[in-house]
CSV table of C-alpha atoms in Angstrom, one decimal:
chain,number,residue,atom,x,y,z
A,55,UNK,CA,-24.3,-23.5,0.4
A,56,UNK,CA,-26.9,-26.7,-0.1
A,57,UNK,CA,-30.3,-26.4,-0.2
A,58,UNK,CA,-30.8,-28.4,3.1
A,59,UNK,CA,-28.2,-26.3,5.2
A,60,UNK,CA,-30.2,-23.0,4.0
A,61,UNK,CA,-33.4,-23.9,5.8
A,62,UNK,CA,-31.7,-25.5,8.2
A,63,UNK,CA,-29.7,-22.0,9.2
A,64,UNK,CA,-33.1,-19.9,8.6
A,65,UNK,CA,-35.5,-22.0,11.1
A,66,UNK,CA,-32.1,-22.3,13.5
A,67,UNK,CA,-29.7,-19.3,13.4
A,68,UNK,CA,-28.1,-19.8,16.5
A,69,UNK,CA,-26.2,-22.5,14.8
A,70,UNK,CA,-23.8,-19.6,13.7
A,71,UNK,CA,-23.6,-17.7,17.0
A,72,UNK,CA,-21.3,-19.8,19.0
A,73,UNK,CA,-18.0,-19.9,16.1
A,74,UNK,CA,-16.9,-22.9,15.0
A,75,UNK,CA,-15.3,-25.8,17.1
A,76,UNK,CA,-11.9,-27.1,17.4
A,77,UNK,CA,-12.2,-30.1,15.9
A,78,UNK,CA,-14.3,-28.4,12.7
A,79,UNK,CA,-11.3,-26.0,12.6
A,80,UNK,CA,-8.3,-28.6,12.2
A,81,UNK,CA,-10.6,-31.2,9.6
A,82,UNK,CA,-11.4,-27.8,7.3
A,83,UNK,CA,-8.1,-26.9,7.6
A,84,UNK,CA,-6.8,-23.5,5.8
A,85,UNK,CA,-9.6,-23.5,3.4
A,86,UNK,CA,-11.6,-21.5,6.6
A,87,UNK,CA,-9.0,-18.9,6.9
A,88,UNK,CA,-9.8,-17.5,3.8
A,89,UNK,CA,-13.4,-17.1,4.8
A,90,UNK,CA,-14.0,-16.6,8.4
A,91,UNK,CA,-12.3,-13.6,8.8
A,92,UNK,CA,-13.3,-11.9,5.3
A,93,UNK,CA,-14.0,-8.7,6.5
A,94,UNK,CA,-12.0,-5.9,7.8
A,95,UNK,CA,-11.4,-2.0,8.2
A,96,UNK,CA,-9.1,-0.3,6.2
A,97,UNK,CA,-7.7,3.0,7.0
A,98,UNK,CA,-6.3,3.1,3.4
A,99,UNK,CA,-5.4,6.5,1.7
A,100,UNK,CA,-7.2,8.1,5.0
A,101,UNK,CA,-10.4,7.0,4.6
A,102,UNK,CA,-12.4,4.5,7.1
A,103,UNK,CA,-13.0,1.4,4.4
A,104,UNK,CA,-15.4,-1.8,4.9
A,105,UNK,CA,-14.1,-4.4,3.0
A,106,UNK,CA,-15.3,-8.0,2.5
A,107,UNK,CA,-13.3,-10.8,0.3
A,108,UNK,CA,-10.6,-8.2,-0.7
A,109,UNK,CA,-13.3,-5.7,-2.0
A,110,UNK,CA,-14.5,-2.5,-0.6
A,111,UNK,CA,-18.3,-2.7,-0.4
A,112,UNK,CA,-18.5,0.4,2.2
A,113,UNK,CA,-16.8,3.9,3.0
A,114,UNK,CA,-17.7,6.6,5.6
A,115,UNK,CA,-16.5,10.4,5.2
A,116,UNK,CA,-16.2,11.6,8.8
A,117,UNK,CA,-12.7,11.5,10.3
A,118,UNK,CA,-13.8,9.4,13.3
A,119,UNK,CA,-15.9,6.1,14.0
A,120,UNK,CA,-16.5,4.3,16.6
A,121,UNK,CA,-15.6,0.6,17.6
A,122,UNK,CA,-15.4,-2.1,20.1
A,123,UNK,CA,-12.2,-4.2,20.8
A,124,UNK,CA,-13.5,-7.7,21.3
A,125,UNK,CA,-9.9,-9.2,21.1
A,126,UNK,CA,-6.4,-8.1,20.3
A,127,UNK,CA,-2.9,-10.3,19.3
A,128,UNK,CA,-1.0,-10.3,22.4
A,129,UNK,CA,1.8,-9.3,20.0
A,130,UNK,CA,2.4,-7.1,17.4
A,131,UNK,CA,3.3,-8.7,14.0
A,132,UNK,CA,6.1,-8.5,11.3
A,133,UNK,CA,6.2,-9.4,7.7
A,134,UNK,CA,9.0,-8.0,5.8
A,135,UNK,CA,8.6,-8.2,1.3
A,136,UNK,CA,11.5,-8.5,-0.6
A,137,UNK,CA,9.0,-7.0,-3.5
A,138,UNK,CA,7.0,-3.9,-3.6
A,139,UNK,CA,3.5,-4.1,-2.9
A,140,UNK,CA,1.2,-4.1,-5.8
A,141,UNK,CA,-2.6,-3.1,-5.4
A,142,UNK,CA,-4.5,-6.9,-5.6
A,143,UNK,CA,-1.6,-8.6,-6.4
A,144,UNK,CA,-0.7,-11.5,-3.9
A,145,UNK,CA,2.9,-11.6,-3.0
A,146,UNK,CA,4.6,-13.7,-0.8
A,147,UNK,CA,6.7,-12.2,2.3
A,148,UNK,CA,10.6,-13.2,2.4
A,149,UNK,CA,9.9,-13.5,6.1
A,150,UNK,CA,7.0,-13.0,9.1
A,151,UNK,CA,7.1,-13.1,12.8
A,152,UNK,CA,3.8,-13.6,14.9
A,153,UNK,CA,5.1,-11.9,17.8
A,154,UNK,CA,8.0,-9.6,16.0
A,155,UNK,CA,10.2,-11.2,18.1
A,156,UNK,CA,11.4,-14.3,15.6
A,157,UNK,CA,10.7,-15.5,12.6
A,158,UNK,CA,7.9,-18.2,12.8
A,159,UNK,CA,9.0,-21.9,12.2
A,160,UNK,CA,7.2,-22.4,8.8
A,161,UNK,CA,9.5,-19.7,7.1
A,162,UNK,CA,11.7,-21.4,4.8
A,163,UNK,CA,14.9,-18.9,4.4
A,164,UNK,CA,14.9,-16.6,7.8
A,165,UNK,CA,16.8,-13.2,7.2
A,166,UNK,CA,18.1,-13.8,10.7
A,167,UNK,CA,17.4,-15.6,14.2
A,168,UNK,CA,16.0,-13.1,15.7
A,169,UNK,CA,14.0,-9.9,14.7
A,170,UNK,CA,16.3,-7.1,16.8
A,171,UNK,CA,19.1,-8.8,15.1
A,172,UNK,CA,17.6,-8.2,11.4
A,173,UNK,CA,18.5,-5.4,9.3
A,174,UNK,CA,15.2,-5.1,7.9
A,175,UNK,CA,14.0,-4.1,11.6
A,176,UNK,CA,16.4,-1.1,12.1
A,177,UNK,CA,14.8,2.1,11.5
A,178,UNK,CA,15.8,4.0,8.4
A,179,UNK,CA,15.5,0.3,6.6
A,180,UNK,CA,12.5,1.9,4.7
A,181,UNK,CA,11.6,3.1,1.6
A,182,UNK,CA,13.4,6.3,1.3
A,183,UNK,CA,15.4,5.4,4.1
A,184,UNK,CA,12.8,6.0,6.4
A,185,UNK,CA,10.6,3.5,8.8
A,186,UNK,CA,11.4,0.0,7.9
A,187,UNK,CA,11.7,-2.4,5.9
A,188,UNK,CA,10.2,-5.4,7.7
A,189,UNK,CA,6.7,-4.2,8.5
A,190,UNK,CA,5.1,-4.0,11.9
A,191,UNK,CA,1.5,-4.3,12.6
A,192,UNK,CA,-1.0,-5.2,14.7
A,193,UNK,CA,-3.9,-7.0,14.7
A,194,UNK,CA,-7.8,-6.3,16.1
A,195,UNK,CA,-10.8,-8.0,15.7
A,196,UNK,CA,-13.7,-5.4,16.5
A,197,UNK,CA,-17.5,-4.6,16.2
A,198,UNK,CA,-19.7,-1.6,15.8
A,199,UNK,CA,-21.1,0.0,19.2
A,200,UNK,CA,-24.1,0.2,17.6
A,201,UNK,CA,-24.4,-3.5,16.4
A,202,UNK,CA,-22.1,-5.3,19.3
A,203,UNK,CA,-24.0,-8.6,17.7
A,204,UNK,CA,-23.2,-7.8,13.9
A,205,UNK,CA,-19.9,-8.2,11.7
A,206,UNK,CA,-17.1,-8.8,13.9
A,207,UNK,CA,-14.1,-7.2,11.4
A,208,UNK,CA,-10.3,-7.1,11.5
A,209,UNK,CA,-8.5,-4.2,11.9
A,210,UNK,CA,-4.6,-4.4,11.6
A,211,UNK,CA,-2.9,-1.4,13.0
A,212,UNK,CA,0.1,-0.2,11.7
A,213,UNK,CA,3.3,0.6,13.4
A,214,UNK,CA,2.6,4.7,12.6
A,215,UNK,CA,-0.4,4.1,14.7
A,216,UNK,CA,0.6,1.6,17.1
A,217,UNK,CA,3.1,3.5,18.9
A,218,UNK,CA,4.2,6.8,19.9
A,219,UNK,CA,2.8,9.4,22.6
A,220,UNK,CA,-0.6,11.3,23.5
A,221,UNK,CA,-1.4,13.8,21.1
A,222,UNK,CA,-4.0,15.8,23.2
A,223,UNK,CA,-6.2,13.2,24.9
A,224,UNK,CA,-5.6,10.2,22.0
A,225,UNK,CA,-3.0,7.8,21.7
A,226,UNK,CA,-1.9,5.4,19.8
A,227,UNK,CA,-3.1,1.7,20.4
A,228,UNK,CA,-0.5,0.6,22.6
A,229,UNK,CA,0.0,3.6,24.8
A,230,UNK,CA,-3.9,3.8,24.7
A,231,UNK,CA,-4.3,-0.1,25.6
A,232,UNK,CA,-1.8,0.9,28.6
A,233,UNK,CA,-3.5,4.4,29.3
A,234,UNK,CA,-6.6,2.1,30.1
A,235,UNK,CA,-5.4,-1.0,32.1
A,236,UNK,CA,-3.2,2.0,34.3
A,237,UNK,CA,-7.0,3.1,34.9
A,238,UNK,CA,-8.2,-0.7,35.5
A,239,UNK,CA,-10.1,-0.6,32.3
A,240,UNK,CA,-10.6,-3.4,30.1
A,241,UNK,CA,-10.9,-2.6,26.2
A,242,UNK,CA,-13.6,-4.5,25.8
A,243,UNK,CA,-15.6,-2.4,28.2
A,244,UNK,CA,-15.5,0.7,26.3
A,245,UNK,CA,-16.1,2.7,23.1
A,246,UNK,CA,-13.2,3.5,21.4
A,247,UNK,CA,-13.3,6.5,19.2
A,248,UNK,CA,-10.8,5.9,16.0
A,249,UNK,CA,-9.4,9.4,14.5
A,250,UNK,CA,-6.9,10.4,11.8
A,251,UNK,CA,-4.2,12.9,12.9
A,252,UNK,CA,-5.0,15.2,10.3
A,253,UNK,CA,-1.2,16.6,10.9
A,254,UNK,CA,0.6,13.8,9.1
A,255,UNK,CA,0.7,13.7,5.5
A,256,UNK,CA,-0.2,9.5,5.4
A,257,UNK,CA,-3.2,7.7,7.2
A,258,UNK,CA,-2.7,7.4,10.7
A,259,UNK,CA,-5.2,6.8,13.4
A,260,UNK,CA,-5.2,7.9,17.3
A,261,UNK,CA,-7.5,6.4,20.0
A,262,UNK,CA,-9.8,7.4,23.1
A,263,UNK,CA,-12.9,6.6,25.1
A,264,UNK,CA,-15.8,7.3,24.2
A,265,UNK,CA,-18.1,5.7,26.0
A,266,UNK,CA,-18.9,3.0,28.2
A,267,UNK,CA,-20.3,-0.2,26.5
A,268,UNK,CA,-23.7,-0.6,27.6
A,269,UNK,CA,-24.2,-3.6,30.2
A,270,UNK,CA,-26.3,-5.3,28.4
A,271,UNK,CA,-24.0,-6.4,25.5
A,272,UNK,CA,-21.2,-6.7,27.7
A,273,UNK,CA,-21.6,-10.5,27.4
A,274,UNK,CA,-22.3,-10.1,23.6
A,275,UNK,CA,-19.2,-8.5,23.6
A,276,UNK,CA,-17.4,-11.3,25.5
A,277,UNK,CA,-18.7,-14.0,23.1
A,278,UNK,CA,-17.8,-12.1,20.0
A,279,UNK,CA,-14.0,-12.0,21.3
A,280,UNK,CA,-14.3,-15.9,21.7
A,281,UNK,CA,-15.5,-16.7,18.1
A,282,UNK,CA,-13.5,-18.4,15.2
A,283,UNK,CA,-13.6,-15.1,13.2
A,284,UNK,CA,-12.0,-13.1,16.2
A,285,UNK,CA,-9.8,-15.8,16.2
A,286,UNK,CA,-8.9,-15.8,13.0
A,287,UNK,CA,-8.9,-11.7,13.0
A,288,UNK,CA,-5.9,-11.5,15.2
A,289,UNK,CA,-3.7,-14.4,13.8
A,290,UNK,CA,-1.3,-13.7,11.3
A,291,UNK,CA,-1.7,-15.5,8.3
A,292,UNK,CA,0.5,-15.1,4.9
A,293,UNK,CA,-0.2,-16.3,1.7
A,294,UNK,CA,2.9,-18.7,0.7
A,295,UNK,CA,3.0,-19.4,-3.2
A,296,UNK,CA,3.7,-22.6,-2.6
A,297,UNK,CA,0.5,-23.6,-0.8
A,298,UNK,CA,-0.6,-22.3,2.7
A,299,UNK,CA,-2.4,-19.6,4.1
A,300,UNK,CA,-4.0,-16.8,1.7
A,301,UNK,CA,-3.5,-12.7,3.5
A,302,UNK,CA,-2.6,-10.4,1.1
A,303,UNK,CA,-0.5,-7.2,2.0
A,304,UNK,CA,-2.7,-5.1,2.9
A,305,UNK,CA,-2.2,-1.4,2.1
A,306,UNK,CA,-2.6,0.3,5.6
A,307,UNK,CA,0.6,-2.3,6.8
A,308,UNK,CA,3.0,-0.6,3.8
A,309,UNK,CA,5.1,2.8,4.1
A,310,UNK,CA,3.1,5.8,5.2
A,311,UNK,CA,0.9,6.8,1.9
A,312,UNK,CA,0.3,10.7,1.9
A,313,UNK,CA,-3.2,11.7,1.3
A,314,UNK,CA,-4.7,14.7,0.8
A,315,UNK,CA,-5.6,16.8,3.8
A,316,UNK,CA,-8.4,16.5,5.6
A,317,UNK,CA,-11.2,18.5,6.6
A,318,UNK,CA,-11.1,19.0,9.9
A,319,UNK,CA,-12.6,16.3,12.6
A,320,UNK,CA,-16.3,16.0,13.5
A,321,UNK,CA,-17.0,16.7,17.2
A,322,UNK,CA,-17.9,13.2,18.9
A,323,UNK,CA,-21.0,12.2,19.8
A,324,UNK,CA,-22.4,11.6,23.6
A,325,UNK,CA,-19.8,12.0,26.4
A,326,UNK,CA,-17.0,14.5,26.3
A,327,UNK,CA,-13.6,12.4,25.2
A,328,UNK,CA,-11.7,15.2,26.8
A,329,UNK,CA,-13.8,14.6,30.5
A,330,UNK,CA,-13.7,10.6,30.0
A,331,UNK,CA,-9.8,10.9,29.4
A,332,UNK,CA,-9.2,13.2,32.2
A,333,UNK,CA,-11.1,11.4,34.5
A,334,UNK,CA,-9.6,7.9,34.2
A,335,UNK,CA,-6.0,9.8,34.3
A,336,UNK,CA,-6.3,11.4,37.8
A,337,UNK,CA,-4.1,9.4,39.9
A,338,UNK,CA,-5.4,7.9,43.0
């Protein structure tokens, strides 16, 4: 960064508040993807991860946190590797949908037209014969409840921890995205709390409400999910050897890992997740 745009940012920092514009966007081209969207949470090896520039820089050891959806893909994502994934080692996917439903234009070799027509999609494609082999994920941009103006970070979901059923008032994302618009509740509205299921053997997380986001950062909240970096957070991007986009497989987006287990969960803060859940669930 110059000299000049240094002071300029100090004496103005609303400058960076309002995300970059359309225009800026399409004349920097792909060089911003690999820098507006720079940091993330991992739920790698079972353990809540800040990471910034491919680099972990912050851990917490309780089996819960809380977040704030500011914006969510529309769709979940696919990316299938021909080659194993290597810690820090940038390898390009064979193939990637944006919306898992077909492969995006700028593939080069599809493995077929559609996604529930490839066999990398059918279950027992995994390693192992188990899950599969073309990965689905999907991708958050969120904030801290306690910081709604702070880091807005990526979270990509995966599949183990996108779908499925309530285990005892938590769900996974999608069935807990659906428990809440049933309920005529917006995601960005509340606190979500973010737990590993201590009963599998690999990292997977379940989600509740915890709380209602306060009024007062409602529209903090709202202008957070309409930034460049959410933007960016929720778009699939691969890296292409050849020249292109630069994400790197991440870890959580890979065949369950098992980790060791757990101690077991710390008892939320503030309003009761099991009265909040029960609450919203009574049917009119």
């Amino acid at each position: 960064m110059s000299n000049e745009l240094s002071v300029l940012l100090k004496s103005n920092p609303a400058l960076v508040t309002t995300g970059l514009d359309e225009d800026t966007l399409a004349v920097a081209g792909g060089s911003v993807a690999t820098t507006s969207g720079n940091k993330r949470i991992s739920i790698a090896g079972g353990v809540f991860r800040k990471m910034a520039n491919g680099k972990e820089i912050g851990a917490i050891e309780d089996r819960h946190m809380n977040i704030i959806f500011v914006k969510m893909a529309h769709d979940p994502s696919r990316t299938f590797y021909a080659e194993a994934y290597k810690e820090g080692e940038k390898v390009s996917p064979t193939c990637w949908s944006s919306d898992s439903k077909k492969p995006d234009s700028d593939v080069k070799s599809p493995v077929a037209t559609t996604c529930d027509q490839c066999p990398n999609s059918a279950k027992g494609s995994g390693t192992g014969g188990t899950g599969t082999a073309c990965r689905l994920s999907w991708r958050t941009a969120v904030v801290l409840p306690n910081d709604p103006k702070g880091d807005i970070m990526q979270l990509v979901i995966p599949a183990t921890s996108a779908f499925g059923k309530e285990d005892s008032g938590r769900w996974p994302f999608k069935a807990y995205i659906n428990m809440l618009a049933q309920n005529n509740v917006s995601a960005g509205r509340v606190v979500t709390k973010m737990q590993f299921d201590t009963k599998t053997k690999y990292a997977k997380v379940l989600f509740s409400p915890s709380a209602a986001v306060a009024e007062e950062d409602y529209e903090t909240v709202k202008a957070q999910g309409k930034s460049a970096t959410a933007e960016n957070a929720v778009k699939l991007t691969v890296y292409q050897q050849d020249g292109g986009a630069d994400e790197v497989a991440a870890p959580e987006a890979a065949e369950p890992v098992k980790r060791e287990s757990a101690p077991k969960a710390a008892k939320a803060e503030g309003n009761d997740v099991t009265d909040i859940v029960k609450k919203w669930s009574k049917k009119a």
